[in-house]
Amino acid sequence: MIKTLVLRLAIATFLLLLITFVCGYYWLMGSEPELPEAQLFINAQILTMDDENRIVSAIAVRGERIVATGSDEEILALRGPNTVVHNLNGRSLLPGFVDAHGHFPGTGLSAVGIDLSSPPIGAVNNIADIQTLLRSGLANGSDDDWLFGFGYDDSLLAAGRHPSRLDLDAVSTIRPIYVMHSSGHMAVVNSAGLRLAGITTDTADPDGGVIVRDAQTGELTGLLLEHATDLVAPLAMDFSALDFLTMTDAAAAQYLAAGVTTVQSGGVDTRMLKGLYWLSRLQRIPQRVITWPLADANFDELLSDELNLDDLHSNKFSASALKLIVDGSIQGYTAYLTEPYYQQQADQQDQGYRGFSRYKQAELNEKVTALHCHGLQLALHGNGDAAIDMVIAAVAASQQTCPREDTRTILVHAQTARPDQLDAMKKLDITPSFFSAHTFFWGDRHRDQFLGPLRGSQISPMADAVARGMRFTVHTDSPVVPMEVNRLLWASVTRQTRSGAVLGPQQGISAMQALRAVTIDAAWQSFKEQDSGSLEVGKIADMVLLDRSPLDGDDSLLNFKVDKVWIGGRCYFQRGADQCTKAE
């Protein structure tokens, strides 16, 4: 009798666990739209982004792939009994936009944190605004829960400085507070947060980071630069699985509305890497996902093949390049320059301050060579030209040790790349991914504060890259700036700043060149050009429909809206509707 009861209890427990697992699985599982057998897209301006930049009026799709391109008459002749015909009424159809570099699902941080951005993104103008927003967040959570804010920009605040530990203490001395800078390369922590992290005046600066102290008193200001944020971020940003899911859902929706069919998460630890992988496999993320695992966080596992990136691969997910962060951000005064910053910070004692690197050259050479010789693609973050010099030297050393062809090493941001550095990059097969949206968001301050008129006018030297026949990409580094592909393209072409000035017009590129940098060249950057990035026969039908032509001038480029998005022939987004209509 007892054995029978135990057996029944065991069976009941097993069934309960099974039901819980199945329910959880289907709760996590995303929905996949219907895939028509065949679709024709006619009466459109179709920018194919092929080698000749051909523009056609119609394409045919069977299942997930494109089977024909041509005129309306040629494509309509392929219509069968189950074919869905989309009359696009002269609108522009392009390859889906490929995020060349960002931090998906970072744009979803507003779902779990407090947005402290200044105009035109948010409404924060001073430190008092930051305090008000943080106080509003105290109602949520307990005294043990971290209060997390993000997106503040010290250079846009009326005081012209970072908030301090004392400013955050005025919000709460009990609840830990972590406020992340818009660059993602620094943060401010209140006294409670510093105590939880074990940071005192006696704590030594970590390699490649600075725990900022008051120049007169030596007291902690609460500001942490670069690797010093690693002492607190894992505590403050230890989001729950539900938080991560909420962020991901919000980010995926934002990227779809922007026409992005391939998202990118450029710098992930193992936990986020595997989390994104499984959400992709469960179809919770509709887009294709490209990740760059952090090399430092996974270095030994990668070299021993304990972490084999080939195991994390599907038709919609890949872990491609390994990311190394060599310096910080120009607007945060942590990018590593060969010449001093144009205007030094008010409390900066070293008037020849040039920023700093996170690595010594020998250490960087050793890491890059080890990963390169293991056959891995690398993406190296370098903003300042001194950091770019270090990247070039490290890549050259790795190629001397283990010569390889077609490495497509990525220089992330490449903001202050000089002409001689572009020449060296071309020889070493280093492709720049320019943060060209900087010309709008920080261009005035690059010119007047950070770099000065001459260096400022040369940031993101895209025209110099074009003149050298180099392939390159452009990106938003979202959530550093919003995922607005139209503004990214417009900034790459016009180089207009917030004030309306034009920063270095000689470095602007054409609309077609900019569009290639977020389609075929962005796919090429990650070895995806055989399947995506252009609308050609045999390729996957990842497509975005715009309400106007992006080639009709600067105003059209800035203000186009995304009407529809298809990923693998399935329609995932239609502007103004909860779901896509079957035909236009």
mmCIF file of C-alpha atoms in Angstrom, residues 73-258:
data_model
loop_
_atom_site.group_PDB
_atom_site.id
_atom_site.type_symbol
_atom_site.label_atom_id
_atom_site.label_comp_id
_atom_site.label_asym_id
_atom_site.label_seq_id
_atom_site.Cartn_x
_atom_site.Cartn_y
_atom_site.Cartn_z
ATOM 1 C CA GLU A 73 5.337 41.786 -66.475
ATOM 2 C CA GLU A 74 8.128 39.258 -66.003
ATOM 3 C CA ILE A 75 7.252 38.611 -62.371
ATOM 4 C CA LEU A 76 3.461 38.486 -62.854
ATOM 5 C CA ALA A 77 4.001 35.758 -65.438
ATOM 6 C CA LEU A 78 5.117 33.544 -62.513
ATOM 7 C CA ARG A 79 1.788 33.809 -60.686
ATOM 8 C CA GLY A 80 0.267 30.468 -59.662
ATOM 9 C CA PRO A 81 -3.034 29.493 -58.032
ATOM 10 C CA ASN A 82 -1.748 30.028 -54.458
ATOM 11 C CA THR A 83 0.390 33.087 -55.110
ATOM 12 C CA VAL A 84 -0.052 36.191 -52.942
ATOM 13 C CA VAL A 85 0.443 39.399 -54.945
ATOM 14 C CA HIS A 86 1.576 42.585 -53.185
ATOM 15 C CA ASN A 87 1.040 45.778 -55.196
ATOM 16 C CA LEU A 88 3.394 48.208 -53.457
ATOM 17 C CA ASN A 89 2.085 51.302 -55.290
ATOM 18 C CA GLY A 90 5.478 52.741 -56.135
ATOM 19 C CA ARG A 91 6.943 52.540 -52.637
ATOM 20 C CA SER A 92 10.532 51.483 -51.934
ATOM 21 C CA LEU A 93 11.404 47.894 -51.026
ATOM 22 C CA LEU A 94 14.893 47.245 -49.659
ATOM 23 C CA PRO A 95 16.820 44.437 -48.012
ATOM 24 C CA GLY A 96 16.035 44.381 -44.302
ATOM 25 C CA PHE A 97 18.396 46.612 -42.349
ATOM 26 C CA VAL A 98 21.296 44.823 -40.647
ATOM 27 C CA ASP A 99 22.469 46.217 -37.310
ATOM 28 C CA ALA A 100 26.237 46.362 -37.783
ATOM 29 C CA HIS A 101 26.862 47.088 -34.117
ATOM 30 C CA GLY A 102 24.590 47.563 -31.139
ATOM 31 C CA HIS A 103 23.722 46.056 -27.800
ATOM 32 C CA PHE A 104 20.438 44.264 -28.302
ATOM 33 C CA PRO A 105 18.263 44.109 -26.203
ATOM 34 C CA GLY A 106 19.628 47.287 -24.617
ATOM 35 C CA THR A 107 16.967 49.484 -26.174
ATOM 36 C CA GLY A 108 14.543 47.630 -23.923
ATOM 37 C CA LEU A 109 16.226 48.954 -20.769
ATOM 38 C CA SER A 110 13.320 51.361 -20.272
ATOM 39 C CA ALA A 111 11.241 48.322 -19.358
ATOM 40 C CA VAL A 112 13.437 47.641 -16.305
ATOM 41 C CA GLY A 113 15.129 50.965 -15.568
ATOM 42 C CA ILE A 114 14.664 54.730 -15.549
ATOM 43 C CA ASP A 115 15.550 56.614 -18.730
ATOM 44 C CA LEU A 116 17.660 59.666 -17.871
ATOM 45 C CA SER A 117 18.338 60.840 -21.433
ATOM 46 C CA SER A 118 18.496 64.486 -22.450
ATOM 47 C CA PRO A 119 16.689 65.986 -25.471
ATOM 48 C CA PRO A 120 16.032 65.044 -28.210
ATOM 49 C CA ILE A 121 15.819 61.519 -26.753
ATOM 50 C CA GLY A 122 14.486 62.341 -23.285
ATOM 51 C CA ALA A 123 13.662 65.356 -21.108
ATOM 52 C CA VAL A 124 16.553 65.560 -18.606
ATOM 53 C CA ASN A 125 18.227 68.984 -18.541
ATOM 54 C CA ASN A 126 19.854 69.090 -15.125
ATOM 55 C CA ILE A 127 20.808 67.006 -12.121
ATOM 56 C CA ALA A 128 17.562 67.937 -10.373
ATOM 57 C CA ASP A 129 15.674 66.246 -13.231
ATOM 58 C CA ILE A 130 17.710 63.087 -12.657
ATOM 59 C CA GLN A 131 16.898 63.173 -8.949
ATOM 60 C CA THR A 132 13.193 63.673 -9.611
ATOM 61 C CA LEU A 133 13.040 60.704 -11.975
ATOM 62 C CA LEU A 134 14.987 58.491 -9.579
ATOM 63 C CA ARG A 135 12.716 59.425 -6.676
ATOM 64 C CA SER A 136 9.737 58.368 -8.753
ATOM 65 C CA GLY A 137 11.321 54.930 -9.011
ATOM 66 C CA LEU A 138 11.609 54.484 -5.234
ATOM 67 C CA ALA A 139 7.977 53.395 -5.098
ATOM 68 C CA ASN A 140 8.878 50.219 -6.980
ATOM 69 C CA GLY A 141 10.842 47.510 -5.191
ATOM 70 C CA SER A 142 12.248 47.183 -1.702
ATOM 71 C CA ASP A 143 15.173 48.875 0.028
ATOM 72 C CA ASP A 144 17.363 45.922 -0.996
ATOM 73 C CA ASP A 145 16.627 46.323 -4.696
ATOM 74 C CA TRP A 146 18.979 48.336 -6.845
ATOM 75 C CA LEU A 147 17.504 51.455 -8.408
ATOM 76 C CA PHE A 148 18.837 51.503 -11.965
ATOM 77 C CA GLY A 149 18.951 54.506 -14.280
ATOM 78 C CA PHE A 150 20.571 54.872 -17.659
ATOM 79 C CA GLY A 151 21.287 57.308 -20.475
ATOM 80 C CA TYR A 152 22.414 60.464 -18.666
ATOM 81 C CA ASP A 153 24.900 62.673 -20.531
ATOM 82 C CA ASP A 154 27.009 64.975 -18.358
ATOM 83 C CA SER A 155 27.856 67.266 -21.267
ATOM 84 C CA LEU A 156 24.152 68.004 -21.797
ATOM 85 C CA LEU A 157 23.391 68.808 -18.159
ATOM 86 C CA ALA A 158 23.171 72.463 -17.081
ATOM 87 C CA ALA A 159 25.914 71.938 -14.494
ATOM 88 C CA GLY A 160 28.241 70.495 -17.162
ATOM 89 C CA ARG A 161 29.301 67.681 -14.845
ATOM 90 C CA HIS A 162 28.426 64.151 -13.807
ATOM 91 C CA PRO A 163 25.983 63.661 -10.953
ATOM 92 C CA SER A 164 27.907 62.718 -7.820
ATOM 93 C CA ARG A 165 27.557 60.170 -5.070
ATOM 94 C CA LEU A 166 26.103 62.944 -2.883
ATOM 95 C CA ASP A 167 23.573 63.888 -5.579
ATOM 96 C CA LEU A 168 22.350 60.281 -5.579
ATOM 97 C CA ASP A 169 22.455 60.118 -1.773
ATOM 98 C CA ALA A 170 19.943 62.987 -1.792
ATOM 99 C CA VAL A 171 17.561 60.497 -3.452
ATOM 100 C CA SER A 172 18.314 57.662 -1.037
ATOM 101 C CA THR A 173 21.065 56.704 1.384
ATOM 102 C CA ILE A 174 19.440 53.325 2.012
ATOM 103 C CA ARG A 175 18.582 51.955 -1.407
ATOM 104 C CA PRO A 176 21.553 51.259 -3.723
ATOM 105 C CA ILE A 177 21.516 53.383 -6.889
ATOM 106 C CA TYR A 178 23.429 52.791 -10.107
ATOM 107 C CA VAL A 179 23.187 55.357 -12.909
ATOM 108 C CA MET A 180 24.804 54.422 -16.244
ATOM 109 C CA HIS A 181 26.207 57.050 -18.613
ATOM 110 C CA SER A 182 24.819 57.256 -22.147
ATOM 111 C CA SER A 183 28.120 55.936 -23.507
ATOM 112 C CA GLY A 184 27.887 52.776 -21.388
ATOM 113 C CA HIS A 185 31.516 53.300 -20.384
ATOM 114 C CA MET A 186 30.960 54.869 -16.978
ATOM 115 C CA ALA A 187 28.467 55.057 -14.135
ATOM 116 C CA VAL A 188 27.712 56.862 -10.891
ATOM 117 C CA VAL A 189 26.880 54.968 -7.682
ATOM 118 C CA ASN A 190 25.502 56.238 -4.376
ATOM 119 C CA SER A 191 27.005 55.496 -0.965
ATOM 120 C CA ALA A 192 24.757 52.497 -0.334
ATOM 121 C CA GLY A 193 25.751 50.985 -3.672
ATOM 122 C CA LEU A 194 29.453 51.542 -3.050
ATOM 123 C CA ARG A 195 29.145 49.831 0.350
ATOM 124 C CA LEU A 196 27.415 46.802 -1.180
ATOM 125 C CA ALA A 197 30.170 46.554 -3.793
ATOM 126 C CA GLY A 198 32.859 46.859 -1.131
ATOM 127 C CA ILE A 199 34.391 49.990 -2.682
ATOM 128 C CA THR A 200 36.148 52.325 -0.219
ATOM 129 C CA THR A 201 38.714 55.088 -0.466
ATOM 130 C CA ASP A 202 41.351 52.370 -0.055
ATOM 131 C CA THR A 203 40.139 50.336 -3.033
ATOM 132 C CA ALA A 204 42.745 50.323 -5.787
ATOM 133 C CA ASP A 205 41.809 51.227 -9.348
ATOM 134 C CA PRO A 206 41.355 48.104 -11.456
ATOM 135 C CA ASP A 207 43.466 47.673 -14.581
ATOM 136 C CA GLY A 208 41.915 49.737 -17.361
ATOM 137 C CA GLY A 209 39.556 51.565 -15.024
ATOM 138 C CA VAL A 210 39.379 54.481 -12.590
ATOM 139 C CA ILE A 211 37.510 54.910 -9.309
ATOM 140 C CA VAL A 212 37.234 58.691 -9.361
ATOM 141 C CA ARG A 213 38.134 60.565 -6.189
ATOM 142 C CA ASP A 214 37.763 64.208 -5.243
ATOM 143 C CA ALA A 215 40.999 66.013 -6.108
ATOM 144 C CA GLN A 216 41.051 67.924 -2.783
ATOM 145 C CA THR A 217 39.617 65.497 -0.233
ATOM 146 C CA GLY A 218 40.332 62.109 -1.778
ATOM 147 C CA GLU A 219 36.741 61.065 -1.078
ATOM 148 C CA LEU A 220 34.881 58.882 -3.563
ATOM 149 C CA THR A 221 32.787 60.932 -5.984
ATOM 150 C CA GLY A 222 30.763 57.859 -6.983
ATOM 151 C CA LEU A 223 31.937 58.063 -10.608
ATOM 152 C CA LEU A 224 33.411 54.859 -12.040
ATOM 153 C CA LEU A 225 35.219 54.802 -15.390
ATOM 154 C CA GLU A 226 35.618 51.847 -17.770
ATOM 155 C CA HIS A 227 36.676 48.626 -15.992
ATOM 156 C CA ALA A 228 35.844 50.173 -12.602
ATOM 157 C CA THR A 229 32.169 49.771 -13.511
ATOM 158 C CA ASP A 230 32.773 46.009 -13.492
ATOM 159 C CA LEU A 231 32.979 46.216 -9.701
ATOM 160 C CA VAL A 232 29.309 47.218 -9.448
ATOM 161 C CA ALA A 233 27.478 46.507 -12.724
ATOM 162 C CA PRO A 234 27.066 42.750 -12.087
ATOM 163 C CA LEU A 235 25.215 43.614 -8.857
ATOM 164 C CA ALA A 236 23.172 46.529 -10.130
ATOM 165 C CA MET A 237 22.235 44.934 -13.447
ATOM 166 C CA ASP A 238 21.530 41.417 -12.205
ATOM 167 C CA PHE A 239 18.189 41.396 -13.976
ATOM 168 C CA SER A 240 15.778 38.522 -13.476
ATOM 169 C CA ALA A 241 14.823 36.156 -16.265
ATOM 170 C CA LEU A 242 11.457 37.911 -16.489
ATOM 171 C CA ASP A 243 13.155 41.312 -16.727
ATOM 172 C CA PHE A 244 15.389 40.004 -19.507
ATOM 173 C CA LEU A 245 12.385 38.654 -21.378
ATOM 174 C CA THR A 246 10.538 41.966 -20.991
ATOM 175 C CA MET A 247 13.571 43.871 -22.287
ATOM 176 C CA THR A 248 13.937 41.526 -25.230
ATOM 177 C CA ASP A 249 10.293 41.782 -26.259
ATOM 178 C CA ALA A 250 10.425 45.583 -26.089
ATOM 179 C CA ALA A 251 13.689 45.781 -28.039
ATOM 180 C CA ALA A 252 12.548 43.370 -30.747
ATOM 181 C CA ALA A 253 9.423 45.468 -31.314
ATOM 182 C CA GLN A 254 11.488 48.676 -31.533
ATOM 183 C CA TYR A 255 13.906 47.131 -34.024
ATOM 184 C CA LEU A 256 11.054 45.822 -36.193
ATOM 185 C CA ALA A 257 9.496 49.279 -36.304
ATOM 186 C CA ALA A 258 12.877 50.587 -37.503
#
